[in-house]
Amino acid sequence: MSDSNVDIIKRVYDAFQTRDFGVIGEVFDPQVEIHQSEQLPWGGHFKGHEGAVAFFTGLLGHIDPRLTVEQIIDAGDHVVEIGRTIGHTTAGAPFDLPETHVWELSGGKIVRMEIYIDTPAMLAILA
């Protein structure tokens, strides 16, 4: 099952690169929880498919990121991704910051996503 969890997460990253958010309904559990620091303008706690759409819409309303996946760690029911978020803000300021995503899966669906970036650095870029 762990291998399939990694495959599911890779599918999400592929979909995000093309902005194909139909993947939310396919691999995210209807009660999925997404967490990112509330200090960020798009951050907070989001629940369900509507919450996932709100999170990603809010994110893209502030930044245009591309992810560079450097490592994916298979941890059973969890998958950890380590990489970089590279892009620019909607105001045009460039960024290249380290990021980590912690995914939890159950029954072939994503039930939780936690996003970690260098928050002080991103806030400075957004200022």
XYZ file of C-alpha atoms in Angstrom:
127
model
C 0.000 0.000 0.000
C 2.876 2.386 0.674
C 3.982 2.315 -2.947
C 0.496 3.277 -4.054
C 0.495 6.155 -1.547
C 3.651 7.535 -3.148
C 2.059 7.130 -6.587
C -1.016 9.076 -5.421
C 1.144 11.943 -4.165
C 3.172 12.003 -7.382
C -0.116 12.225 -9.265
C -1.116 15.269 -7.184
C 2.184 17.013 -7.961
C 1.803 16.300 -11.672
C -1.749 17.699 -11.575
C -0.650 20.806 -9.653
C 2.011 21.606 -12.260
C -0.715 21.752 -14.939
C -3.240 23.331 -12.529
C -5.585 20.349 -12.962
C -7.624 20.641 -9.786
C -9.973 17.846 -10.821
C -7.530 15.656 -8.919
C -9.049 16.974 -5.668
C -12.272 15.051 -6.186
C -10.390 11.962 -7.290
C -7.732 11.441 -4.605
C -8.631 13.756 -1.717
C -10.961 12.316 0.931
C -14.245 14.287 1.197
C -13.199 15.243 4.757
C -9.565 16.069 3.894
C -7.836 18.589 6.162
C -5.224 21.034 4.857
C -3.032 23.102 7.165
C -0.563 25.876 6.471
C 0.618 28.677 8.738
C -2.113 31.225 9.358
C 0.569 33.919 9.090
C 0.457 33.559 5.314
C -2.364 35.343 3.482
C -3.587 32.035 1.995
C -2.827 29.946 5.088
C -5.109 28.480 7.693
C -7.057 25.300 8.264
C -9.263 23.997 5.471
C -11.583 21.005 5.426
C -13.246 18.997 2.690
C -13.144 19.342 -1.063
C -14.510 22.888 -0.879
C -11.814 23.768 1.632
C -9.137 22.286 -0.643
C -10.375 24.361 -3.570
C -10.446 27.464 -1.335
C -6.887 26.796 -0.178
C -5.453 26.348 -3.671
C -7.457 29.290 -5.050
C -6.176 31.498 -2.219
C -2.609 30.337 -2.780
C -2.760 31.107 -6.503
C -4.330 34.475 -5.744
C -1.047 35.521 -4.094
C 1.708 33.527 -5.764
C 2.422 31.572 -8.937
C 4.508 28.678 -7.605
C 6.238 25.779 -9.305
C 7.431 22.932 -7.133
C 10.774 21.248 -7.496
C 10.473 17.889 -5.766
C 13.865 16.895 -4.381
C 12.863 13.911 -2.265
C 9.798 11.829 -1.521
C 9.902 9.741 1.627
C 7.608 6.744 1.912
C 6.527 6.528 5.561
C 3.643 4.071 5.277
C 0.392 5.973 5.794
C 2.395 9.195 5.466
C 4.361 10.535 2.538
C 6.813 13.388 3.059
C 7.959 15.581 0.197
C 10.981 17.854 0.476
C 11.719 20.397 -2.206
C 11.541 24.011 -3.232
C 8.768 26.379 -4.226
C 9.947 28.656 -6.991
C 8.006 31.375 -8.743
C 6.802 34.920 -8.286
C 4.150 36.764 -6.343
C 1.188 38.261 -8.167
C 3.020 41.602 -7.765
C 5.989 40.103 -9.653
C 8.491 39.517 -6.818
C 10.499 36.324 -7.395
C 10.966 33.647 -4.740
C 12.845 30.389 -4.308
C 12.202 28.864 -0.893
C 12.548 25.456 0.751
C 9.299 23.635 1.444
C 8.085 20.383 2.930
C 4.705 18.713 2.564
C 3.492 16.011 4.935
C 0.674 13.904 3.502
C -1.463 11.381 5.351
C -3.433 8.796 3.411
C -6.064 6.246 4.340
C -7.784 3.801 2.026
C -6.100 5.284 -1.039
C -7.299 8.830 -0.286
C -5.489 11.869 1.078
C -6.944 12.680 4.501
C -4.484 15.362 5.619
C -1.931 17.703 4.081
C 0.449 19.909 6.033
C 2.510 22.513 4.171
C 5.680 24.034 5.591
C 7.735 26.786 3.966
C 10.150 29.420 5.235
C 7.288 31.619 6.431
C 9.346 34.694 7.518
C 11.111 34.723 4.139
C 7.828 34.440 2.215
C 6.252 37.222 4.297
C 9.252 39.449 3.537
C 8.847 38.754 -0.188
C 5.118 39.495 -0.030
C 5.654 42.822 1.818
